[in-house]
JSON list of N, CA and C in Angstrom, two decimals:
[
{"chain": "R", "resi": 1, "resn": "UNK", "atom": "N", "xyz": [0.84, -1.17, 0.00]},
{"chain": "R", "resi": 1, "resn": "UNK", "atom": "CA", "xyz": [0.00, 0.00, 0.00]},
{"chain": "R", "resi": 1, "resn": "UNK", "atom": "C", "xyz": [0.89, 1.25, 0.00]},
{"chain": "R", "resi": 2, "resn": "UNK", "atom": "N", "xyz": [0.49, 2.23, -0.74]},
{"chain": "R", "resi": 2, "resn": "UNK", "atom": "CA", "xyz": [1.25, 3.47, -0.86]},
{"chain": "R", "resi": 2, "resn": "UNK", "atom": "C", "xyz": [0.93, 4.40, 0.31]},
{"chain": "R", "resi": 3, "resn": "UNK", "atom": "N", "xyz": [1.97, 5.05, 0.83]},
{"chain": "R", "resi": 3, "resn": "UNK", "atom": "CA", "xyz": [1.80, 6.00, 1.92]},
{"chain": "R", "resi": 3, "resn": "UNK", "atom": "C", "xyz": [1.77, 7.42, 1.37]},
{"chain": "R", "resi": 4, "resn": "UNK", "atom": "N", "xyz": [0.89, 8.22, 1.90]},
{"chain": "R", "resi": 4, "resn": "UNK", "atom": "CA", "xyz": [0.81, 9.64, 1.52]},
{"chain": "R", "resi": 4, "resn": "UNK", "atom": "C", "xyz": [1.23, 10.46, 2.72]},
{"chain": "R", "resi": 5, "resn": "UNK", "atom": "N", "xyz": [2.24, 11.30, 2.53]},
{"chain": "R", "resi": 5, "resn": "UNK", "atom": "CA", "xyz": [2.72, 12.15, 3.62]},
{"chain": "R", "resi": 5, "resn": "UNK", "atom": "C", "xyz": [1.99, 13.48, 3.60]},
{"chain": "R", "resi": 6, "resn": "UNK", "atom": "N", "xyz": [1.40, 13.83, 4.74]},
{"chain": "R", "resi": 6, "resn": "UNK", "atom": "CA", "xyz": [0.75, 15.12, 4.89]},
{"chain": "R", "resi": 6, "resn": "UNK", "atom": "C", "xyz": [1.60, 15.98, 5.82]},
{"chain": "R", "resi": 7, "resn": "UNK", "atom": "N", "xyz": [1.66, 17.26, 5.51]},
{"chain": "R", "resi": 7, "resn": "UNK", "atom": "CA", "xyz": [2.42, 18.21, 6.31]},
{"chain": "R", "resi": 7, "resn": "UNK", "atom": "C", "xyz": [1.48, 19.25, 6.90]},
{"chain": "R", "resi": 8, "resn": "UNK", "atom": "N", "xyz": [1.85, 19.82, 8.05]},
{"chain": "R", "resi": 8, "resn": "UNK", "atom": "CA", "xyz": [1.04, 20.91, 8.58]},
{"chain": "R", "resi": 8, "resn": "UNK", "atom": "C", "xyz": [1.10, 22.10, 7.63]},
{"chain": "R", "resi": 9, "resn": "UNK", "atom": "N", "xyz": [0.09, 22.94, 7.70]},
{"chain": "R", "resi": 9, "resn": "UNK", "atom": "CA", "xyz": [0.01, 24.11, 6.82]},
{"chain": "R", "resi": 9, "resn": "UNK", "atom": "C", "xyz": [1.31, 24.91, 6.89]},
{"chain": "R", "resi": 10, "resn": "UNK", "atom": "N", "xyz": [1.78, 25.34, 5.73]},
{"chain": "R", "resi": 10, "resn": "UNK", "atom": "CA", "xyz": [2.98, 26.15, 5.61]},
{"chain": "R", "resi": 10, "resn": "UNK", "atom": "C", "xyz": [2.59, 27.46, 4.94]},
{"chain": "R", "resi": 11, "resn": "UNK", "atom": "N", "xyz": [2.71, 28.59, 5.65]},
{"chain": "R", "resi": 11, "resn": "UNK", "atom": "CA", "xyz": [2.32, 29.88, 5.06]},
{"chain": "R", "resi": 11, "resn": "UNK", "atom": "C", "xyz": [3.07, 30.22, 3.77]},
{"chain": "R", "resi": 12, "resn": "UNK", "atom": "N", "xyz": [4.23, 29.61, 3.55]},
{"chain": "R", "resi": 12, "resn": "UNK", "atom": "CA", "xyz": [4.99, 29.90, 2.33]},
{"chain": "R", "resi": 12, "resn": "UNK", "atom": "C", "xyz": [4.32, 29.32, 1.09]},
{"chain": "R", "resi": 13, "resn": "UNK", "atom": "N", "xyz": [3.40, 28.38, 1.27]},
{"chain": "R", "resi": 13, "resn": "UNK", "atom": "CA", "xyz": [2.70, 27.82, 0.10]},
{"chain": "R", "resi": 13, "resn": "UNK", "atom": "C", "xyz": [1.96, 28.90, -0.67]},
{"chain": "R", "resi": 14, "resn": "UNK", "atom": "N", "xyz": [1.38, 29.86, 0.03]},
{"chain": "R", "resi": 14, "resn": "UNK", "atom": "CA", "xyz": [0.67, 30.95, -0.64]},
{"chain": "R", "resi": 14, "resn": "UNK", "atom": "C", "xyz": [1.64, 31.75, -1.51]},
{"chain": "R", "resi": 15, "resn": "UNK", "atom": "N", "xyz": [2.81, 32.09, -0.95]},
{"chain": "R", "resi": 15, "resn": "UNK", "atom": "CA", "xyz": [3.81, 32.85, -1.71]},
{"chain": "R", "resi": 15, "resn": "UNK", "atom": "C", "xyz": [4.33, 32.04, -2.89]},
{"chain": "R", "resi": 16, "resn": "UNK", "atom": "N", "xyz": [4.55, 30.75, -2.69]},
{"chain": "R", "resi": 16, "resn": "UNK", "atom": "CA", "xyz": [5.02, 29.90, -3.78]},
{"chain": "R", "resi": 16, "resn": "UNK", "atom": "C", "xyz": [4.00, 29.85, -4.91]},
{"chain": "R", "resi": 17, "resn": "UNK", "atom": "N", "xyz": [2.73, 29.74, -4.55]},
{"chain": "R", "resi": 17, "resn": "UNK", "atom": "CA", "xyz": [1.67, 29.71, -5.56]},
{"chain": "R", "resi": 17, "resn": "UNK", "atom": "C", "xyz": [1.62, 31.03, -6.32]},
{"chain": "R", "resi": 18, "resn": "UNK", "atom": "N", "xyz": [1.74, 32.14, -5.61]},
{"chain": "R", "resi": 18, "resn": "UNK", "atom": "CA", "xyz": [1.71, 33.45, -6.27]},
{"chain": "R", "resi": 18, "resn": "UNK", "atom": "C", "xyz": [2.88, 33.60, -7.25]},
{"chain": "R", "resi": 19, "resn": "UNK", "atom": "N", "xyz": [4.05, 33.08, -6.88]},
{"chain": "R", "resi": 19, "resn": "UNK", "atom": "CA", "xyz": [5.21, 33.13, -7.78]},
{"chain": "R", "resi": 19, "resn": "UNK", "atom": "C", "xyz": [4.98, 32.29, -9.03]},
{"chain": "R", "resi": 20, "resn": "UNK", "atom": "N", "xyz": [4.41, 31.10, -8.85]},
{"chain": "R", "resi": 20, "resn": "UNK", "atom": "CA", "xyz": [4.12, 30.24, -10.00]},
{"chain": "R", "resi": 20, "resn": "UNK", "atom": "C", "xyz": [3.06, 30.87, -10.90]},
{"chain": "R", "resi": 21, "resn": "UNK", "atom": "N", "xyz": [2.05, 31.48, -10.30]},
{"chain": "R", "resi": 21, "resn": "UNK", "atom": "CA", "xyz": [1.02, 32.16, -11.08]},
{"chain": "R", "resi": 21, "resn": "UNK", "atom": "C", "xyz": [1.64, 33.28, -11.90]},
{"chain": "R", "resi": 22, "resn": "UNK", "atom": "N", "xyz": [2.55, 34.03, -11.31]},
{"chain": "R", "resi": 22, "resn": "UNK", "atom": "CA", "xyz": [3.22, 35.11, -12.04]},
{"chain": "R", "resi": 22, "resn": "UNK", "atom": "C", "xyz": [4.05, 34.55, -13.20]},
{"chain": "R", "resi": 23, "resn": "UNK", "atom": "N", "xyz": [4.76, 33.44, -12.96]},
{"chain": "R", "resi": 23, "resn": "UNK", "atom": "CA", "xyz": [5.56, 32.82, -14.03]},
{"chain": "R", "resi": 23, "resn": "UNK", "atom": "C", "xyz": [4.67, 32.37, -15.19]},
{"chain": "R", "resi": 24, "resn": "UNK", "atom": "N", "xyz": [3.53, 31.80, -14.87]},
{"chain": "R", "resi": 24, "resn": "UNK", "atom": "CA", "xyz": [2.61, 31.35, -15.91]},
{"chain": "R", "resi": 24, "resn": "UNK", "atom": "C", "xyz": [2.05, 32.54, -16.67]},
{"chain": "R", "resi": 25, "resn": "UNK", "atom": "N", "xyz": [1.68, 33.60, -15.95]},
{"chain": "R", "resi": 25, "resn": "UNK", "atom": "CA", "xyz": [1.18, 34.81, -16.62]},
{"chain": "R", "resi": 25, "resn": "UNK", "atom": "C", "xyz": [2.23, 35.38, -17.58]},
{"chain": "R", "resi": 26, "resn": "UNK", "atom": "N", "xyz": [3.48, 35.38, -17.17]},
{"chain": "R", "resi": 26, "resn": "UNK", "atom": "CA", "xyz": [4.55, 35.88, -18.05]},
{"chain": "R", "resi": 26, "resn": "UNK", "atom": "C", "xyz": [4.70, 35.00, -19.28]},
{"chain": "R", "resi": 27, "resn": "UNK", "atom": "N", "xyz": [4.58, 33.71, -19.12]},
{"chain": "R", "resi": 27, "resn": "UNK", "atom": "CA", "xyz": [4.73, 32.78, -20.24]},
{"chain": "R", "resi": 27, "resn": "UNK", "atom": "C", "xyz": [3.56, 32.87, -21.22]},
{"chain": "R", "resi": 28, "resn": "UNK", "atom": "N", "xyz": [2.38, 33.21, -20.72]},
{"chain": "R", "resi": 28, "resn": "UNK", "atom": "CA", "xyz": [1.18, 33.26, -21.54]},
{"chain": "R", "resi": 28, "resn": "UNK", "atom": "C", "xyz": [0.56, 34.65, -21.56]},
{"chain": "R", "resi": 29, "resn": "UNK", "atom": "N", "xyz": [1.42, 35.67, -21.57]},
{"chain": "R", "resi": 29, "resn": "UNK", "atom": "CA", "xyz": [0.92, 37.04, -21.43]},
{"chain": "R", "resi": 29, "resn": "UNK", "atom": "C", "xyz": [-0.01, 37.47, -22.57]},
{"chain": "R", "resi": 30, "resn": "UNK", "atom": "N", "xyz": [0.04, 36.81, -23.70]},
{"chain": "R", "resi": 30, "resn": "UNK", "atom": "CA", "xyz": [-0.84, 37.17, -24.82]},
{"chain": "R", "resi": 30, "resn": "UNK", "atom": "C", "xyz": [-2.25, 36.61, -24.65]},
{"chain": "R", "resi": 31, "resn": "UNK", "atom": "N", "xyz": [-2.43, 35.73, -23.68]},
{"chain": "R", "resi": 31, "resn": "UNK", "atom": "CA", "xyz": [-3.74, 35.09, -23.49]},
{"chain": "R", "resi": 31, "resn": "UNK", "atom": "C", "xyz": [-4.38, 35.56, -22.19]},
{"chain": "R", "resi": 32, "resn": "UNK", "atom": "N", "xyz": [-5.67, 35.89, -22.24]},
{"chain": "R", "resi": 32, "resn": "UNK", "atom": "CA", "xyz": [-6.38, 36.25, -20.99]},
{"chain": "R", "resi": 32, "resn": "UNK", "atom": "C", "xyz": [-6.61, 34.99, -20.15]},
{"chain": "R", "resi": 33, "resn": "UNK", "atom": "N", "xyz": [-5.91, 34.91, -19.05]},
{"chain": "R", "resi": 33, "resn": "UNK", "atom": "CA", "xyz": [-5.94, 33.70, -18.23]},
{"chain": "R", "resi": 33, "resn": "UNK", "atom": "C", "xyz": [-6.05, 34.10, -16.76]},
{"chain": "R", "resi": 34, "resn": "UNK", "atom": "N", "xyz": [-7.03, 33.55, -16.07]},
{"chain": "R", "resi": 34, "resn": "UNK", "atom": "CA", "xyz": [-7.14, 33.73, -14.62]},
{"chain": "R", "resi": 34, "resn": "UNK", "atom": "C", "xyz": [-6.63, 32.46, -13.96]},
{"chain": "R", "resi": 35, "resn": "UNK", "atom": "N", "xyz": [-5.79, 32.63, -12.96]},
{"chain": "R", "resi": 35, "resn": "UNK", "atom": "CA", "xyz": [-5.24, 31.49, -12.24]},
{"chain": "R", "resi": 35, "resn": "UNK", "atom": "C", "xyz": [-5.57, 31.60, -10.76]},
{"chain": "R", "resi": 36, "resn": "UNK", "atom": "N", "xyz": [-5.89, 30.47, -10.16]},
{"chain": "R", "resi": 36, "resn": "UNK", "atom": "CA", "xyz": [-6.24, 30.43, -8.75]},
{"chain": "R", "resi": 36, "resn": "UNK", "atom": "C", "xyz": [-5.47, 29.32, -8.05]},
{"chain": "R", "resi": 37, "resn": "UNK", "atom": "N", "xyz": [-5.03, 29.60, -6.84]},
{"chain": "R", "resi": 37, "resn": "UNK", "atom": "CA", "xyz": [-4.42, 28.59, -5.98]},
{"chain": "R", "resi": 37, "resn": "UNK", "atom": "C", "xyz": [-5.56, 27.84, -5.31]},
{"chain": "R", "resi": 38, "resn": "UNK", "atom": "N", "xyz": [-5.65, 26.53, -5.55]},
{"chain": "R", "resi": 38, "resn": "UNK", "atom": "CA", "xyz": [-6.75, 25.72, -5.01]},
{"chain": "R", "resi": 38, "resn": "UNK", "atom": "C", "xyz": [-6.17, 24.53, -4.25]},
{"chain": "R", "resi": 39, "resn": "UNK", "atom": "N", "xyz": [-7.03, 23.72, -3.71]},
{"chain": "R", "resi": 39, "resn": "UNK", "atom": "CA", "xyz": [-6.60, 22.50, -3.05]},
{"chain": "R", "resi": 39, "resn": "UNK", "atom": "C", "xyz": [-6.18, 22.72, -1.61]},
{"chain": "R", "resi": 40, "resn": "UNK", "atom": "N", "xyz": [-5.71, 21.65, -1.00]},
{"chain": "R", "resi": 40, "resn": "UNK", "atom": "CA", "xyz": [-5.43, 21.68, 0.44]},
{"chain": "R", "resi": 40, "resn": "UNK", "atom": "C", "xyz": [-4.32, 22.65, 0.83]},
{"chain": "R", "resi": 41, "resn": "UNK", "atom": "N", "xyz": [-3.35, 22.91, -0.05]},
{"chain": "R", "resi": 41, "resn": "UNK", "atom": "CA", "xyz": [-2.29, 23.86, 0.31]},
{"chain": "R", "resi": 41, "resn": "UNK", "atom": "C", "xyz": [-2.78, 25.29, 0.34]},
{"chain": "R", "resi": 42, "resn": "UNK", "atom": "N", "xyz": [-3.97, 25.54, -0.17]},
{"chain": "R", "resi": 42, "resn": "UNK", "atom": "CA", "xyz": [-4.53, 26.90, -0.16]},
{"chain": "R", "resi": 42, "resn": "UNK", "atom": "C", "xyz": [-5.39, 27.17, 1.07]},
{"chain": "R", "resi": 43, "resn": "UNK", "atom": "N", "xyz": [-5.57, 26.18, 1.91]},
{"chain": "R", "resi": 43, "resn": "UNK", "atom": "CA", "xyz": [-6.45, 26.31, 3.07]},
{"chain": "R", "resi": 43, "resn": "UNK", "atom": "C", "xyz": [-5.61, 26.46, 4.34]},
{"chain": "R", "resi": 44, "resn": "UNK", "atom": "N", "xyz": [-5.60, 27.66, 4.93]},
{"chain": "R", "resi": 44, "resn": "UNK", "atom": "CA", "xyz": [-4.82, 27.86, 6.17]},
{"chain": "R", "resi": 44, "resn": "UNK", "atom": "C", "xyz": [-5.25, 26.87, 7.25]},
{"chain": "R", "resi": 45, "resn": "UNK", "atom": "N", "xyz": [-4.29, 26.40, 7.98]},
{"chain": "R", "resi": 45, "resn": "UNK", "atom": "CA", "xyz": [-4.42, 25.46, 9.10]},
{"chain": "R", "resi": 45, "resn": "UNK", "atom": "C", "xyz": [-4.78, 24.04, 8.67]},
{"chain": "R", "resi": 46, "resn": "UNK", "atom": "N", "xyz": [-4.79, 23.77, 7.36]},
{"chain": "R", "resi": 46, "resn": "UNK", "atom": "CA", "xyz": [-5.09, 22.43, 6.87]},
{"chain": "R", "resi": 46, "resn": "UNK", "atom": "C", "xyz": [-3.80, 21.65, 6.62]},
{"chain": "R", "resi": 47, "resn": "UNK", "atom": "N", "xyz": [-3.81, 20.39, 6.95]},
{"chain": "R", "resi": 47, "resn": "UNK", "atom": "CA", "xyz": [-2.70, 19.51, 6.60]},
{"chain": "R", "resi": 47, "resn": "UNK", "atom": "C", "xyz": [-2.82, 19.19, 5.12]},
{"chain": "R", "resi": 48, "resn": "UNK", "atom": "N", "xyz": [-1.68, 19.01, 4.44]},
{"chain": "R", "resi": 48, "resn": "UNK", "atom": "CA", "xyz": [-1.74, 18.82, 2.99]},
{"chain": "R", "resi": 48, "resn": "UNK", "atom": "C", "xyz": [-0.52, 18.08, 2.47]},
{"chain": "R", "resi": 49, "resn": "UNK", "atom": "N", "xyz": [-0.68, 17.49, 1.28]},
{"chain": "R", "resi": 49, "resn": "UNK", "atom": "CA", "xyz": [0.49, 17.01, 0.54]},
{"chain": "R", "resi": 49, "resn": "UNK", "atom": "C", "xyz": [1.18, 18.29, 0.05]},
{"chain": "R", "resi": 50, "resn": "UNK", "atom": "N", "xyz": [2.49, 18.36, 0.09]},
{"chain": "R", "resi": 50, "resn": "UNK", "atom": "CA", "xyz": [3.19, 19.59, -0.30]},
{"chain": "R", "resi": 50, "resn": "UNK", "atom": "C", "xyz": [3.26, 19.76, -1.82]},
{"chain": "R", "resi": 51, "resn": "UNK", "atom": "N", "xyz": [2.10, 19.73, -2.45]},
{"chain": "R", "resi": 51, "resn": "UNK", "atom": "CA", "xyz": [1.99, 19.90, -3.90]},
{"chain": "R", "resi": 51, "resn": "UNK", "atom": "C", "xyz": [1.00, 21.01, -4.17]},
{"chain": "R", "resi": 52, "resn": "UNK", "atom": "N", "xyz": [1.44, 22.05, -4.88]},
{"chain": "R", "resi": 52, "resn": "UNK", "atom": "CA", "xyz": [0.56, 23.18, -5.17]},
{"chain": "R", "resi": 52, "resn": "UNK", "atom": "C", "xyz": [-0.38, 22.82, -6.32]},
{"chain": "R", "resi": 53, "resn": "UNK", "atom": "N", "xyz": [-1.64, 23.14, -6.15]},
{"chain": "R", "resi": 53, "resn": "UNK", "atom": "CA", "xyz": [-2.64, 22.96, -7.20]},
{"chain": "R", "resi": 53, "resn": "UNK", "atom": "C", "xyz": [-3.07, 24.33, -7.68]},
{"chain": "R", "resi": 54, "resn": "UNK", "atom": "N", "xyz": [-3.02, 24.53, -8.99]},
{"chain": "R", "resi": 54, "resn": "UNK", "atom": "CA", "xyz": [-3.46, 25.78, -9.59]},
{"chain": "R", "resi": 54, "resn": "UNK", "atom": "C", "xyz": [-4.56, 25.48, -10.59]},
{"chain": "R", "resi": 55, "resn": "UNK", "atom": "N", "xyz": [-5.54, 26.36, -10.65]},
{"chain": "R", "resi": 55, "resn": "UNK", "atom": "CA", "xyz": [-6.65, 26.22, -11.59]},
{"chain": "R", "resi": 55, "resn": "UNK", "atom": "C", "xyz": [-6.58, 27.38, -12.56]},
{"chain": "R", "resi": 56, "resn": "UNK", "atom": "N", "xyz": [-6.54, 27.06, -13.85]},
{"chain": "R", "resi": 56, "resn": "UNK", "atom": "CA", "xyz": [-6.54, 28.09, -14.90]},
{"chain": "R", "resi": 56, "resn": "UNK", "atom": "C", "xyz": [-7.91, 28.22, -15.53]},
{"chain": "R", "resi": 57, "resn": "UNK", "atom": "N", "xyz": [-8.34, 29.45, -15.73]},
{"chain": "R", "resi": 57, "resn": "UNK", "atom": "CA", "xyz": [-9.65, 29.71, -16.33]},
{"chain": "R", "resi": 57, "resn": "UNK", "atom": "C", "xyz": [-9.46, 30.66, -17.51]},
{"chain": "R", "resi": 58, "resn": "UNK", "atom": "N", "xyz": [-10.04, 30.29, -18.64]},
{"chain": "R", "resi": 58, "resn": "UNK", "atom": "CA", "xyz": [-10.03, 31.17, -19.82]},
{"chain": "R", "resi": 58, "resn": "UNK", "atom": "C", "xyz": [-11.47, 31.50, -20.18]},
{"chain": "R", "resi": 59, "resn": "UNK", "atom": "N", "xyz": [-11.68, 32.69, -20.73]},
{"chain": "R", "resi": 59, "resn": "UNK", "atom": "CA", "xyz": [-13.05, 33.09, -21.08]},
{"chain": "R", "resi": 59, "resn": "UNK", "atom": "C", "xyz": [-13.45, 32.59, -22.46]},
{"chain": "R", "resi": 60, "resn": "UNK", "atom": "N", "xyz": [-12.46, 32.27, -23.30]},
{"chain": "R", "resi": 60, "resn": "UNK", "atom": "CA", "xyz": [-12.75, 31.84, -24.66]},
{"chain": "R", "resi": 60, "resn": "UNK", "atom": "C", "xyz": [-11.77, 30.74, -25.05]},
{"chain": "R", "resi": 61, "resn": "UNK", "atom": "N", "xyz": [-12.24, 29.53, -25.20]},
{"chain": "R", "resi": 61, "resn": "UNK", "atom": "CA", "xyz": [-11.35, 28.41, -25.51]},
{"chain": "R", "resi": 61, "resn": "UNK", "atom": "C", "xyz": [-10.97, 28.34, -26.99]},
{"chain": "R", "resi": 62, "resn": "UNK", "atom": "N", "xyz": [-11.48, 29.25, -27.81]},
{"chain": "R", "resi": 62, "resn": "UNK", "atom": "CA", "xyz": [-11.15, 29.21, -29.23]},
{"chain": "R", "resi": 62, "resn": "UNK", "atom": "C", "xyz": [-9.92, 30.04, -29.57]},
{"chain": "R", "resi": 63, "resn": "UNK", "atom": "N", "xyz": [-9.28, 30.65, -28.58]},
{"chain": "R", "resi": 63, "resn": "UNK", "atom": "CA", "xyz": [-8.09, 31.46, -28.86]},
{"chain": "R", "resi": 63, "resn": "UNK", "atom": "C", "xyz": [-6.95, 30.61, -29.35]}
]
């Protein structure tokens, strides 16, 4: 059976997510893209796998 390690909430996860969101925005600056930090690492005081989850939203998928 596989073990999943959970860590206590780390406030730096928010900063790490914001940095990744900025990097993605720079890479796709020609496209209107909204990005959100989601999942357990985005919830203060929640234990989580130390993996950032980001959700990208576009208003028009035909671009």
